[in-house]
CSV table of C-alpha atoms in Angstrom, one decimal:
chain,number,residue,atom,x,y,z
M,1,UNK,CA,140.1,41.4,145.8
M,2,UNK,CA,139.9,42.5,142.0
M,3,UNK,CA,138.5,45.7,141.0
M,4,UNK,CA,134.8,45.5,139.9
M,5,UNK,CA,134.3,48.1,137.5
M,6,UNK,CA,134.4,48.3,133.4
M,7,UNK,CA,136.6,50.3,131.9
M,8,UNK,CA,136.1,53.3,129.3
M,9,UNK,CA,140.1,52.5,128.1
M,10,UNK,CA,142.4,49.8,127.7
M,11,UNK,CA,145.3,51.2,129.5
M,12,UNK,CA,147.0,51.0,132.9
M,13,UNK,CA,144.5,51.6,135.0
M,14,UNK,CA,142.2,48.6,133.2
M,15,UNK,CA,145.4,46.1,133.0
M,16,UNK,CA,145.4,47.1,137.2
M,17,UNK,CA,142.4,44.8,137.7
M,18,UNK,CA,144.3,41.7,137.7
M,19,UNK,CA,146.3,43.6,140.7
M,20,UNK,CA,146.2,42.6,144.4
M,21,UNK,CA,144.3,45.6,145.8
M,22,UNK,CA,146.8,45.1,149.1
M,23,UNK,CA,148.8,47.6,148.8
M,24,UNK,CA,152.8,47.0,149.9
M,25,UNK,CA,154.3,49.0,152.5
M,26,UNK,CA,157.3,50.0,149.8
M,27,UNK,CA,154.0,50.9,147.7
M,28,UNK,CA,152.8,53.0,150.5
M,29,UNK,CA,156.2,54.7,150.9
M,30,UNK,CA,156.4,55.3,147.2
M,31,UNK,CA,152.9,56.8,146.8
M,32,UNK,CA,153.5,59.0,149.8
M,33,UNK,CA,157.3,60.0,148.6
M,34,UNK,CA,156.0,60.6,145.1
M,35,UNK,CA,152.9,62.9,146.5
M,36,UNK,CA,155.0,65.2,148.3
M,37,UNK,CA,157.1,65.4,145.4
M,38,UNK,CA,154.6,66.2,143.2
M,39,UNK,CA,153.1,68.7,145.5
M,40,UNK,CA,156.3,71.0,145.5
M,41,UNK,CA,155.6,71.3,142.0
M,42,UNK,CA,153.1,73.6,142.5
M,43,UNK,CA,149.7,74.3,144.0
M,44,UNK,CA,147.3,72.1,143.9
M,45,UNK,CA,144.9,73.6,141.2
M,46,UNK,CA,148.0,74.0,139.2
M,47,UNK,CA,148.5,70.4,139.4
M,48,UNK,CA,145.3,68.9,139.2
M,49,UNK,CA,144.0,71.1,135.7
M,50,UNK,CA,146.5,68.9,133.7
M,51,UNK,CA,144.4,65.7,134.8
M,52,UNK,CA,141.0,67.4,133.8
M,53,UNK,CA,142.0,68.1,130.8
M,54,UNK,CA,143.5,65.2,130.0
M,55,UNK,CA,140.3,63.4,131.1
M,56,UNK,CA,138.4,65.9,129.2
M,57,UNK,CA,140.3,65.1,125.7
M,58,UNK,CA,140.4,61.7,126.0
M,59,UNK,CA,136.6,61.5,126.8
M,60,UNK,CA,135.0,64.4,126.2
M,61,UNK,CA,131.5,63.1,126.8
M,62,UNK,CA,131.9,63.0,130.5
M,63,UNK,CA,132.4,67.5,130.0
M,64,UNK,CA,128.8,67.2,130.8
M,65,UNK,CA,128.9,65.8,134.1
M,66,UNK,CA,131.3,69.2,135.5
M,67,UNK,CA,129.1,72.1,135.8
M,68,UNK,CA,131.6,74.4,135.0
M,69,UNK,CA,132.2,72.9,131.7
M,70,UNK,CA,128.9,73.0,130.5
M,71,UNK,CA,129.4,76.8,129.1
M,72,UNK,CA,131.3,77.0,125.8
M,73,UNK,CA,135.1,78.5,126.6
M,74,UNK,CA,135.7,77.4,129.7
M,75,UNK,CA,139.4,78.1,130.1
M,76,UNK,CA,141.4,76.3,133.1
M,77,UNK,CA,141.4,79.9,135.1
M,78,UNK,CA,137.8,79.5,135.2
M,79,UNK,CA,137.7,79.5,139.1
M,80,UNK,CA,135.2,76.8,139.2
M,81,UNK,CA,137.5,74.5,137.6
M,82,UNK,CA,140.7,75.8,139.7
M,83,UNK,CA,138.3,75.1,143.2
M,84,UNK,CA,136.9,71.3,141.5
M,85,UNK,CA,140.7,70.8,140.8
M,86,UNK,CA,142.0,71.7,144.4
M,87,UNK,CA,139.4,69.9,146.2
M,88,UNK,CA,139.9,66.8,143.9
M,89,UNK,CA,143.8,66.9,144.9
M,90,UNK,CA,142.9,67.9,148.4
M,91,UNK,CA,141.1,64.4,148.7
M,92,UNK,CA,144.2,62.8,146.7
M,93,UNK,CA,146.2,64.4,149.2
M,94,UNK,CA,144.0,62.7,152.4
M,95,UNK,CA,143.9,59.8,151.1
M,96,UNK,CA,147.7,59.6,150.7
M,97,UNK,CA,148.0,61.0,154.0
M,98,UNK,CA,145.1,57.8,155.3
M,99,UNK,CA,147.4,55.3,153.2
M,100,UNK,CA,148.1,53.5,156.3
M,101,UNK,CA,144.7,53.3,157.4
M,102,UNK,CA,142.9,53.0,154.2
M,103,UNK,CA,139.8,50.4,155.7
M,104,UNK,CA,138.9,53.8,157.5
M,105,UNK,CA,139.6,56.6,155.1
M,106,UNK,CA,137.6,54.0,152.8
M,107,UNK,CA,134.1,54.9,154.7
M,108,UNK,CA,135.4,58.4,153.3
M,109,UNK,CA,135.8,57.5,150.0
M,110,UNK,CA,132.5,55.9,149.8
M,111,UNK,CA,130.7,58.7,150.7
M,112,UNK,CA,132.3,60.6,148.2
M,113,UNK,CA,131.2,58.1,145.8
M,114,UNK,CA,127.6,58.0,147.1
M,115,UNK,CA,127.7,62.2,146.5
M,116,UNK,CA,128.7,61.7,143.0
M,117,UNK,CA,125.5,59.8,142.5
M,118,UNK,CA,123.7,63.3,141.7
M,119,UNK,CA,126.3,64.1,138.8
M,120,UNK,CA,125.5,61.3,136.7
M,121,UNK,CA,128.8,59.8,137.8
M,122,UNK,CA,129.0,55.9,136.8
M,123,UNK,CA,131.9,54.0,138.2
M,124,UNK,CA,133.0,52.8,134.6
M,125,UNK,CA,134.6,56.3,134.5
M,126,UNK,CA,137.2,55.5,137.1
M,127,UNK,CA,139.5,54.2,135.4
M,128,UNK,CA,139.6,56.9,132.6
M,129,UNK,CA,139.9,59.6,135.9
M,130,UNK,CA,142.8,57.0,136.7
M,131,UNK,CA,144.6,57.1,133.6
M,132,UNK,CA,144.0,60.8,133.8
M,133,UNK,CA,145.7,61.4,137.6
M,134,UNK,CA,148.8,58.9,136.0
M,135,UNK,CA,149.3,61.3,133.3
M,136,UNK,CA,149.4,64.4,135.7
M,137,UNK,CA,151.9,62.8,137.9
M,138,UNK,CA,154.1,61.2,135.3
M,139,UNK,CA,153.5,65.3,133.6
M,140,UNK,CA,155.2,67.0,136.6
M,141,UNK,CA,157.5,64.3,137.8
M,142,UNK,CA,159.1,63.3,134.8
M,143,UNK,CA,162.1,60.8,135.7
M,144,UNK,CA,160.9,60.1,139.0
M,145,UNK,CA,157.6,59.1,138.0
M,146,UNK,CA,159.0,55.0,137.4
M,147,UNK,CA,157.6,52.1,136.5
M,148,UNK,CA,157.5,51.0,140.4
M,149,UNK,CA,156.0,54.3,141.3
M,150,UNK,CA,153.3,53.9,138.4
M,151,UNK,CA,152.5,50.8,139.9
M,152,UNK,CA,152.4,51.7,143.3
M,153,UNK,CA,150.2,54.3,142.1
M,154,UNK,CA,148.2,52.0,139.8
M,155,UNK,CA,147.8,49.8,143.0
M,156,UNK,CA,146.6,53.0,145.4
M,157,UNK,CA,143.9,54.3,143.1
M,158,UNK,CA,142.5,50.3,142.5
M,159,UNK,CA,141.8,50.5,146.3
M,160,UNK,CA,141.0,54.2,146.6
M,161,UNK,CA,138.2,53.9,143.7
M,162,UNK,CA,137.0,50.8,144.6
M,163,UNK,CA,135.6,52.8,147.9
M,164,UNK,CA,134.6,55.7,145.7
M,165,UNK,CA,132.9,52.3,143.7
M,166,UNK,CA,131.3,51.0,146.4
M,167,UNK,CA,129.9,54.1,147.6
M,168,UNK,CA,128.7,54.8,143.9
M,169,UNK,CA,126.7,51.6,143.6
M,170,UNK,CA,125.2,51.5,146.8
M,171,UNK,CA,123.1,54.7,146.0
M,172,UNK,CA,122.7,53.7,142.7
M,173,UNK,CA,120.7,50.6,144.0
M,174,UNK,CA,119.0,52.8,146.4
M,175,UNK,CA,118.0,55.0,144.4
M,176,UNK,CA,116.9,52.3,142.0
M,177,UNK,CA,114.9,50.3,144.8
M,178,UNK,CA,113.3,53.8,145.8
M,179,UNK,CA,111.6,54.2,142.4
M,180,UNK,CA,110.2,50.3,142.0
């Protein structure tokens, strides 16, 4: 199974659509390994404002969709964007801690998606939030952040927003069949 959605860039995370969404158990091990790795790196808003920002320079138009980043001068201490940042890893975190059950964490992961309906959130962003989460990981673990780990990774998140997808579409259509 392929992932479904467009992307806004032409890096990794688009070239993972031609991946088998399965994900290995020497992916799972990897993902997991690499996670707690990159979690002694810091806390979790600590590590998760690199990925915003990232996001937010390489496609600034989606600035809009984040409350907090609506105001001009919104520095990464803003504690909005240190609480979006910690619950966004915190998620990260559960789903790398579901890896082995992902079909039920997925019903998650759809919800979430389905909540992100109200932001203006369209699943052809995923992949730039993907290319994003890459960059803070490969950021804070440096040399251990390799080319099987980026693809255990690039495999994870295929699966991971493919739920968040799902969920996304589904009350998209609702919400479309609602108003007709």
């Amino acid at each position: 199974m392929a992932v479904l959605f467009a992307s806004l860039t032409g890096n990794d995370i688009t070239k993972s659509e031609q991946m088998n969404t399965i994900i290995s158990d020497r992916q799972k091990a990897l993902v997991t390994e690499s996670w707690k790795s990159f979690t002694k790196h810091g806390d979790l808003p600590d590590l998760g404002i690199p990925m915003f920002l990232k996001l937010f320079e390489d496609h600034p138009e989606v600035k809009s969709l984040f409350s907090f980043m609506r105001a001009e001068g919104i520095s990464s201490k803003h504690p909005q964007f240190r609480r979006h940042a910690n619950r966004v890893f915190e998620m990260i975190g559960s789903a790398v801690g579901s890896i082995d059950d992902l079909d039920t964490f997925g019903d998650v992961l759809k919800e979430l998606g389905a909540n992100h309906y109200k932001y203006g959130t369209q699943s052809a962003h995923l992949p730039a939030v993907g290319n994003a989460l890459l960059f803070a990981l490969e950021k804070e673990l440096r040399e251990e952040f390799t080319n099987e780990v980026r693809n255990a990774w690039l495999s994870f998140y295929s699966v991971v927003s493919k739920c968040f997808s799902d969920g996304l579409e589904k009350k998209i259509k609702a919400m479309e069949d609602d108003n007709s």
